[in-house]
CSV table of C-alpha atoms and ligand atoms in Angstrom, one decimal:
chain,number,residue,atom,x,y,z
P,1,UNK,CA,-92.4,65.9,-8.9
P,2,UNK,CA,-88.9,67.1,-7.8
P,3,UNK,CA,-88.1,67.4,-4.1
P,4,UNK,CA,-87.9,71.0,-3.0
P,5,UNK,CA,-84.4,72.3,-2.0
P,6,UNK,CA,-83.8,71.9,1.8
P,7,UNK,CA,-83.5,75.7,2.1
P,8,UNK,CA,-86.6,76.4,-0.1
P,9,UNK,CA,-88.4,77.9,2.9
P,10,UNK,CA,-85.6,80.4,3.5
P,11,UNK,CA,-85.8,84.0,2.4
P,12,UNK,CA,-82.9,86.3,1.5
P,13,UNK,CA,-81.4,88.4,4.3
P,14,UNK,CA,-82.1,92.1,4.3
P,15,UNK,CA,-80.1,95.1,5.4
P,16,UNK,CA,-76.4,94.9,6.2
P,17,UNK,CA,-76.3,91.1,5.6
P,18,UNK,CA,-77.8,91.4,2.1
P,19,UNK,CA,-74.9,93.7,1.1
P,20,UNK,CA,-72.2,91.1,1.7
P,21,UNK,CA,-71.7,90.0,-1.9
P,22,UNK,CA,-69.2,87.1,-1.2
P,23,UNK,CA,-71.8,85.4,1.0
P,24,UNK,CA,-75.4,84.3,0.2
P,25,UNK,CA,-77.4,84.7,3.4
P,26,UNK,CA,-81.0,83.6,4.0
P,27,UNK,CA,-83.2,83.0,7.1
P,28,UNK,CA,-86.1,80.9,8.1
P,29,UNK,CA,-87.4,81.6,11.6
P,30,UNK,CA,-84.6,81.3,14.1
P,31,UNK,CA,-82.1,79.6,11.6
P,32,UNK,CA,-79.8,81.6,9.4
P,33,UNK,CA,-78.0,80.0,6.5
P,34,UNK,CA,-74.7,81.6,5.4
P,35,UNK,CA,-73.3,80.2,2.1
P,36,UNK,CA,-69.8,81.0,1.0
P,37,UNK,CA,-70.3,82.4,-2.5
P,38,UNK,CA,-67.1,82.4,-4.4
P,39,UNK,CA,-67.5,79.1,-6.3
P,40,UNK,CA,-65.3,80.2,-9.3
P,41,UNK,CA,-62.3,80.3,-6.8
P,42,UNK,CA,-63.6,77.3,-4.9
P,43,UNK,CA,-64.7,79.6,-2.1
P,44,UNK,CA,-61.0,80.5,-1.4
P,45,UNK,CA,-61.0,83.0,1.5
P,46,UNK,CA,-59.6,86.4,0.4
P,47,UNK,CA,-59.4,89.6,2.5
P,48,UNK,CA,-63.0,90.5,1.4
P,49,UNK,CA,-64.5,87.1,2.3
P,50,UNK,CA,-62.9,86.9,5.8
P,51,UNK,CA,-64.0,90.5,6.5
P,52,UNK,CA,-67.6,89.7,5.4
P,53,UNK,CA,-67.7,86.5,7.5
P,54,UNK,CA,-66.6,88.6,10.5
P,55,UNK,CA,-69.2,91.2,9.7
P,56,UNK,CA,-72.0,88.6,9.3
P,57,UNK,CA,-71.2,86.9,12.6
P,58,UNK,CA,-71.1,90.1,14.7
P,59,UNK,CA,-74.3,91.3,13.1
P,60,UNK,CA,-76.6,88.3,13.4
P,61,UNK,CA,-80.3,89.3,13.5
P,62,UNK,CA,-81.6,89.3,17.0
P,63,UNK,CA,-84.1,86.5,16.4
P,64,UNK,CA,-81.5,84.1,15.1
P,65,UNK,CA,-80.7,81.1,17.4
P,66,UNK,CA,-78.5,78.9,15.2
P,67,UNK,CA,-76.5,79.3,12.0
P,68,UNK,CA,-75.7,76.9,9.2
P,69,UNK,CA,-72.5,77.5,7.1
P,70,UNK,CA,-72.1,75.9,3.7
P,71,UNK,CA,-70.2,76.4,0.4
P,72,UNK,CA,-71.6,77.1,-3.0
P,73,UNK,CA,-70.3,74.9,-5.9
P,74,UNK,CA,-68.4,71.7,-5.8
P,75,UNK,CA,-66.3,72.4,-2.7
P,76,UNK,CA,-66.8,73.8,0.8
P,77,UNK,CA,-63.7,75.9,0.8
P,78,UNK,CA,-60.2,75.8,-0.7
P,79,UNK,CA,-58.7,77.8,2.2
P,80,UNK,CA,-56.6,80.9,2.0
P,81,UNK,CA,-56.7,82.8,-1.3
P,82,UNK,CA,-53.1,82.1,-2.2
P,83,UNK,CA,-53.0,84.9,-4.8
P,84,UNK,CA,-53.2,87.5,-1.9
P,85,UNK,CA,-50.3,86.0,0.1
P,86,UNK,CA,-47.5,86.7,-2.2
P,87,UNK,CA,-46.9,90.4,-1.6
P,88,UNK,CA,-47.3,90.7,2.2
P,89,UNK,CA,-44.5,91.8,4.5
P,90,UNK,CA,-44.1,90.3,7.9
P,91,UNK,CA,-46.2,92.9,9.8
P,92,UNK,CA,-49.0,92.7,7.3
P,93,UNK,CA,-48.9,88.9,7.5
P,94,UNK,CA,-49.3,89.0,11.3
P,95,UNK,CA,-52.2,91.4,11.0
P,96,UNK,CA,-53.8,89.2,8.3
P,97,UNK,CA,-53.6,86.1,10.5
P,98,UNK,CA,-55.0,88.1,13.5
P,99,UNK,CA,-57.9,89.2,11.2
P,100,UNK,CA,-58.7,85.5,10.6
P,101,UNK,CA,-58.5,84.9,14.3
P,102,UNK,CA,-61.0,87.7,15.0
P,103,UNK,CA,-63.4,86.3,12.4
P,104,UNK,CA,-63.3,82.7,13.6
P,105,UNK,CA,-63.5,83.8,17.2
P,106,UNK,CA,-66.7,85.6,16.3
P,107,UNK,CA,-68.0,82.2,15.1
P,108,UNK,CA,-66.7,80.0,18.0
P,109,UNK,CA,-67.4,82.5,20.8
P,110,UNK,CA,-70.4,84.3,19.3
P,111,UNK,CA,-74.0,84.3,20.4
P,112,UNK,CA,-75.4,81.2,18.7
P,113,UNK,CA,-74.2,77.7,17.8
P,114,UNK,CA,-72.9,77.2,14.2
P,115,UNK,CA,-73.1,74.1,12.1
P,116,UNK,CA,-70.8,73.6,9.2
P,117,UNK,CA,-72.1,71.5,6.2
P,118,UNK,CA,-69.0,70.1,4.4
P,119,UNK,CA,-68.6,68.8,0.9
P,120,UNK,CA,-65.7,68.5,-1.5
P,121,UNK,CA,-62.5,70.2,-0.4
P,122,UNK,CA,-62.3,71.3,3.2
P,123,UNK,CA,-58.7,72.3,3.1
P,124,UNK,CA,-56.3,74.7,4.8
P,125,UNK,CA,-58.2,77.7,6.0
P,126,UNK,CA,-61.4,75.9,5.0
P,127,UNK,CA,-60.7,73.3,7.7
P,128,UNK,CA,-59.8,76.1,10.1
P,129,UNK,CA,-63.2,77.6,9.4
P,130,UNK,CA,-65.0,74.3,9.9
P,131,UNK,CA,-63.0,73.7,13.1
P,132,UNK,CA,-64.3,77.0,14.5
P,133,UNK,CA,-67.9,75.9,14.1
P,134,UNK,CA,-69.6,73.9,16.9
P,135,UNK,CA,-70.9,70.9,14.8
P,136,UNK,CA,-69.7,69.5,11.5
P,137,UNK,CA,-71.8,67.5,9.0
P,138,UNK,CA,-69.9,65.9,6.2
P,139,UNK,CA,-71.2,64.5,2.9
P,140,UNK,CA,-69.5,61.6,1.1
P,141,UNK,CA,-67.5,63.9,-1.1
P,142,UNK,CA,-65.8,65.8,1.7
P,143,UNK,CA,-62.1,65.6,2.2
P,144,UNK,CA,-59.8,67.2,4.7
P,145,UNK,CA,-56.3,68.5,4.0
P,146,UNK,CA,-53.7,71.0,5.3
P,147,UNK,CA,-51.7,71.9,2.1
P,148,UNK,CA,-49.8,74.6,4.0
P,149,UNK,CA,-47.0,72.1,4.4
P,150,UNK,CA,-46.7,71.8,0.6
P,151,UNK,CA,-47.0,75.6,0.1
P,152,UNK,CA,-44.2,76.4,2.5
P,153,UNK,CA,-46.5,78.2,5.0
P,154,UNK,CA,-48.2,77.4,8.3
P,155,UNK,CA,-51.8,77.5,9.4
P,156,UNK,CA,-52.7,81.0,10.4
P,157,UNK,CA,-56.5,80.9,11.0
P,158,UNK,CA,-56.5,79.2,14.4
P,159,UNK,CA,-55.7,75.8,13.0
P,160,UNK,CA,-52.9,74.9,15.4
P,161,UNK,CA,-55.2,75.7,18.3
P,162,UNK,CA,-58.5,74.2,17.1
P,163,UNK,CA,-57.6,71.3,14.8
P,164,UNK,CA,-55.5,69.3,17.3
P,165,UNK,CA,-58.3,69.6,19.8
P,166,UNK,CA,-60.5,67.7,17.3
P,167,UNK,CA,-58.2,65.1,15.7
P,168,UNK,CA,-55.1,65.2,18.0
P,169,UNK,CA,-51.7,66.8,17.3
P,170,UNK,CA,-50.2,63.6,15.9
P,171,UNK,CA,-52.7,63.4,13.0
P,172,UNK,CA,-52.4,67.1,12.2
P,173,UNK,CA,-48.6,66.7,12.2
P,174,UNK,CA,-48.9,63.9,9.7
P,175,UNK,CA,-51.3,65.9,7.5
P,176,UNK,CA,-49.0,68.9,7.5
P,177,UNK,CA,-45.7,67.0,7.0
P,178,UNK,CA,-46.8,64.4,4.4
P,179,UNK,CA,-49.8,66.1,2.7
P,180,UNK,CA,-52.0,63.3,3.9
P,181,UNK,CA,-55.7,63.9,3.1
P,182,UNK,CA,-58.5,62.3,5.1
P,183,UNK,CA,-61.8,61.3,3.6
P,184,UNK,CA,-65.2,61.9,5.2
P,185,UNK,CA,-65.2,58.6,7.0
P,186,UNK,CA,-61.7,59.2,8.4
P,187,UNK,CA,-62.8,62.6,9.4
P,188,UNK,CA,-65.7,61.1,11.4
P,189,UNK,CA,-63.4,58.5,13.0
P,190,UNK,CA,-60.8,61.1,13.9
P,191,UNK,CA,-63.3,63.5,15.6
P,192,UNK,CA,-63.6,66.2,13.0
P,193,UNK,CA,-67.0,65.1,11.7
P,194,UNK,CA,-70.1,64.8,14.0
P,195,UNK,CA,-72.6,63.6,11.3
P,196,UNK,CA,-72.0,61.7,8.1
P,197,UNK,CA,-74.5,61.9,5.3
P,198,UNK,CA,-74.7,61.1,1.6
P,199,UNK,CA,-73.9,63.6,-1.2
P,200,UNK,CA,-76.6,66.3,-1.4
P,201,UNK,CA,-78.0,65.5,2.0
P,202,UNK,CA,-75.8,67.8,4.1
P,203,UNK,CA,-77.8,71.0,4.0
P,204,UNK,CA,-81.0,69.2,5.0
P,205,UNK,CA,-79.2,67.6,7.9
P,206,UNK,CA,-77.6,70.9,8.9
P,207,UNK,CA,-80.9,72.7,8.9
P,208,UNK,CA,-82.6,69.9,10.9
P,209,UNK,CA,-79.9,70.1,13.6
P,210,UNK,CA,-80.0,73.9,13.6
P,211,UNK,CA,-83.8,73.8,14.2
P,212,UNK,CA,-83.3,71.5,17.2
P,213,UNK,CA,-80.5,73.7,18.5
P,214,UNK,CA,-82.7,76.8,18.0
P,215,UNK,CA,-85.2,75.3,20.4
P,216,UNK,CA,-82.8,75.2,23.3
P,217,UNK,CA,-82.6,77.8,26.1
P,218,UNK,CA,-80.1,80.6,25.0
P,219,UNK,CA,-78.3,80.2,28.3
P,220,UNK,CA,-77.6,76.6,27.6
P,221,UNK,CA,-76.1,77.5,24.2
P,222,UNK,CA,-74.0,80.2,26.0
P,223,UNK,CA,-72.7,77.7,28.6
P,224,UNK,CA,-71.8,75.1,26.0
P,225,UNK,CA,-70.1,77.6,23.6
P,226,UNK,CA,-68.4,79.8,26.2
P,227,UNK,CA,-67.9,77.8,29.4
P,228,UNK,CA,-67.3,74.3,28.1
P,229,UNK,CA,-64.2,75.0,26.0
P,230,UNK,CA,-62.7,77.1,28.7
P,231,UNK,CA,-63.4,74.5,31.5
P,232,UNK,CA,-61.7,71.9,29.3
P,233,UNK,CA,-58.5,73.9,29.5
P,234,UNK,CA,-58.6,74.5,33.3
P,235,UNK,CA,-57.2,72.3,36.0
P,236,UNK,CA,-59.8,69.9,37.3
P,237,UNK,CA,-60.2,71.9,40.5
P,238,UNK,CA,-60.7,75.2,38.7
P,239,UNK,CA,-62.9,73.5,36.1
P,240,UNK,CA,-65.2,72.0,38.8
P,241,UNK,CA,-65.5,75.4,40.5
P,242,UNK,CA,-66.3,77.1,37.1
P,243,UNK,CA,-68.8,74.4,36.3
P,244,UNK,CA,-70.7,75.0,39.6
P,245,UNK,CA,-71.0,78.7,38.9
P,246,UNK,CA,-72.2,78.1,35.3
P,247,UNK,CA,-74.6,75.4,36.4
P,248,UNK,CA,-76.1,77.6,39.0
P,249,UNK,CA,-76.4,80.5,36.6
P,250,UNK,CA,-78.1,78.4,34.0
P,251,UNK,CA,-80.6,76.7,36.3
P,252,UNK,CA,-81.6,80.0,37.9
P,253,UNK,CA,-82.9,81.5,34.6
P,254,UNK,CA,-86.7,81.7,34.3
P,255,UNK,CA,-86.5,79.7,31.1
P,256,UNK,CA,-84.7,76.8,32.8
P,257,UNK,CA,-87.3,76.9,35.7
P,258,UNK,CA,-90.2,76.8,33.2
P,259,UNK,CA,-88.6,73.9,31.4
P,260,UNK,CA,-87.9,71.9,34.6
P,261,UNK,CA,-91.5,72.5,35.7
P,262,UNK,CA,-92.8,71.3,32.3
P,263,UNK,CA,-91.0,68.0,32.6
P,264,UNK,CA,-92.1,67.5,36.2
P,265,UNK,CA,-95.7,68.1,35.1
P,266,UNK,CA,-95.4,65.7,32.2
P,267,UNK,CA,-95.5,68.4,29.5
P,268,UNK,CA,-91.9,67.9,28.1
P,269,UNK,CA,-90.3,65.3,25.9
P,270,UNK,CA,-88.6,62.3,27.4
P,271,UNK,CA,-85.1,61.3,26.5
P,272,UNK,CA,-85.2,58.9,23.5
P,273,UNK,CA,-82.4,57.2,21.5
P,274,UNK,CA,-81.1,59.2,18.5
P,275,UNK,CA,-81.3,57.7,15.0
P,276,UNK,CA,-78.1,59.1,13.7
O,301,1HE,C1,-57.6,79.3,-5.7
O,301,1HE,C2,-57.5,78.5,-4.6
O,301,1HE,C3,-56.8,79.1,-3.5
O,301,1HE,C4,-58.6,77.3,-6.0
O,301,1HE,N1,-56.3,80.4,-3.6
O,301,1HE,N2,-57.1,80.5,-5.8
O,301,1HE,N3,-55.2,76.1,-0.3
O,301,1HE,C5,-54.7,75.2,-1.1
O,301,1HE,O1,-53.6,75.0,-1.2
O,301,1HE,C6,-55.8,74.6,-2.0
O,301,1HE,C7,-55.6,75.0,-3.4
O,301,1HE,N4,-56.6,74.5,-4.3
O,301,1HE,C8,-56.7,73.3,-4.8
O,301,1HE,O2,-56.0,72.4,-4.4
O,301,1HE,C9,-57.8,73.0,-5.8
O,301,1HE,O3,-58.2,74.3,-6.3
O,301,1HE,C10,-59.1,72.4,-5.1
O,301,1HE,C11,-58.8,70.9,-4.8
O,301,1HE,C12,-59.6,73.1,-3.9
O,301,1HE,C13,-60.3,72.4,-6.2
O,301,1HE,O4,-59.8,71.8,-7.4
O,301,1HE,P1,-60.6,72.1,-8.7
O,301,1HE,O5,-60.0,71.3,-9.8
O,301,1HE,O6,-62.1,71.9,-8.5
O,301,1HE,O7,-60.5,73.7,-9.1
O,301,1HE,P2,-59.2,74.5,-9.7
O,301,1HE,O8,-59.3,74.4,-11.2
O,301,1HE,O9,-57.9,74.0,-9.0
O,301,1HE,O10,-59.5,75.9,-9.2
O,301,1HE,C14,-60.4,76.8,-9.8
O,301,1HE,C15,-60.0,78.2,-9.7
O,301,1HE,O11,-59.9,78.5,-8.3
O,301,1HE,C16,-58.5,78.4,-10.2
O,301,1HE,O12,-58.5,79.7,-10.7
O,301,1HE,P3,-58.5,80.1,-12.3
O,301,1HE,O13,-58.4,81.6,-12.3
O,301,1HE,O14,-57.4,79.4,-12.9
O,301,1HE,O15,-59.8,79.6,-12.7
O,301,1HE,C17,-57.7,78.3,-9.0
O,301,1HE,O16,-56.4,78.9,-9.1
O,301,1HE,C18,-58.6,79.0,-8.0
O,301,1HE,N5,-58.3,78.5,-6.6
O,301,1HE,N6,-58.1,77.3,-4.8
O,301,1HE,C19,-56.4,81.0,-4.8
O,301,1HE,N7,-56.7,78.5,-2.3
O,301,1HE,C20,-55.0,81.7,7.3
O,301,1HE,S1,-53.8,80.6,6.8
O,301,1HE,C21,-54.6,79.5,5.9
O,301,1HE,C22,-53.6,78.8,5.0
O,301,1HE,C23,-54.2,78.0,3.9
O,301,1HE,O17,-55.4,77.9,3.8
O,301,1HE,S2,-53.2,77.3,2.9
O,301,1HE,C24,-54.1,76.3,1.8
O,301,1HE,C25,-54.4,77.0,0.6
């Protein structure tokens, strides 16, 4: 008997999300799965796809607590659709880049954590998309490149802000100047990849992580997504002050109080070693 697909319990999204034809969106409980669905073009991101990603992330169903993003076909994402770049003037090009920023900001600074499941090419804008997610799972086949250098362009989807914060500016400089491509293991070693899995196992891992995340208090997710990256950029003194305000806000929520009581009364899980 064949093993059911990891998302076999998911049902297609309804309403607005169902109308986004470049995405395939499905939901199971508190987990939403958004699959880039332009495999013929290797999920290259054209104007329509970036707009649909933005629309999806600002219209998440109220009961969703975590999102998994993956790519249909042999690759996660081939980056910017180069066929649309040729005819743009400078003003249109700036607005185009700002449109990508808005979409990826909606992912990074949205309401719920997002897990990227990566396989095949994760290049250019595909790596920028992955970098805007909160956790990255990579299958054996995944590889990371920034072919902008070869194409005579520059990153425009937030890559210069987000990618150095994962792998360091020196590695990104090398990728862009020499066309160097990192494999999945290098991606893990260099801080891009949080979880390494075999080919075909990424979605199951992503969904497993999303279910865990969905069980957290929403205020904790908010603090990790919105406060942590800002505190990292502050001076230590300002950071410590902001941390105190965030910590006090989180611990005062009724959900935190209930969770703390549950532990003290022996009703909550203890901390155990992870198997990953
Ligand atoms: C595309 C794109 C694309 C594929 N824009 N059409 N990104 C790149 O420079 C990566 C360019 N793509 C590739 O290097 C390869 O396509 C892949 C390694 C990703 C996949 O190779 P492969 O052999 O599986 O597919 P393919 O045969 O190259 O591509 C299949 C089709 O997709 C083909 O179109 P067809 O009409 O001839 O069938 C390709 O032209 C098309 N295709 N990738 C347009 N990217 C906000 S700034 C972000 C800046 C960037 O992202 S720059 C990096 C752009």
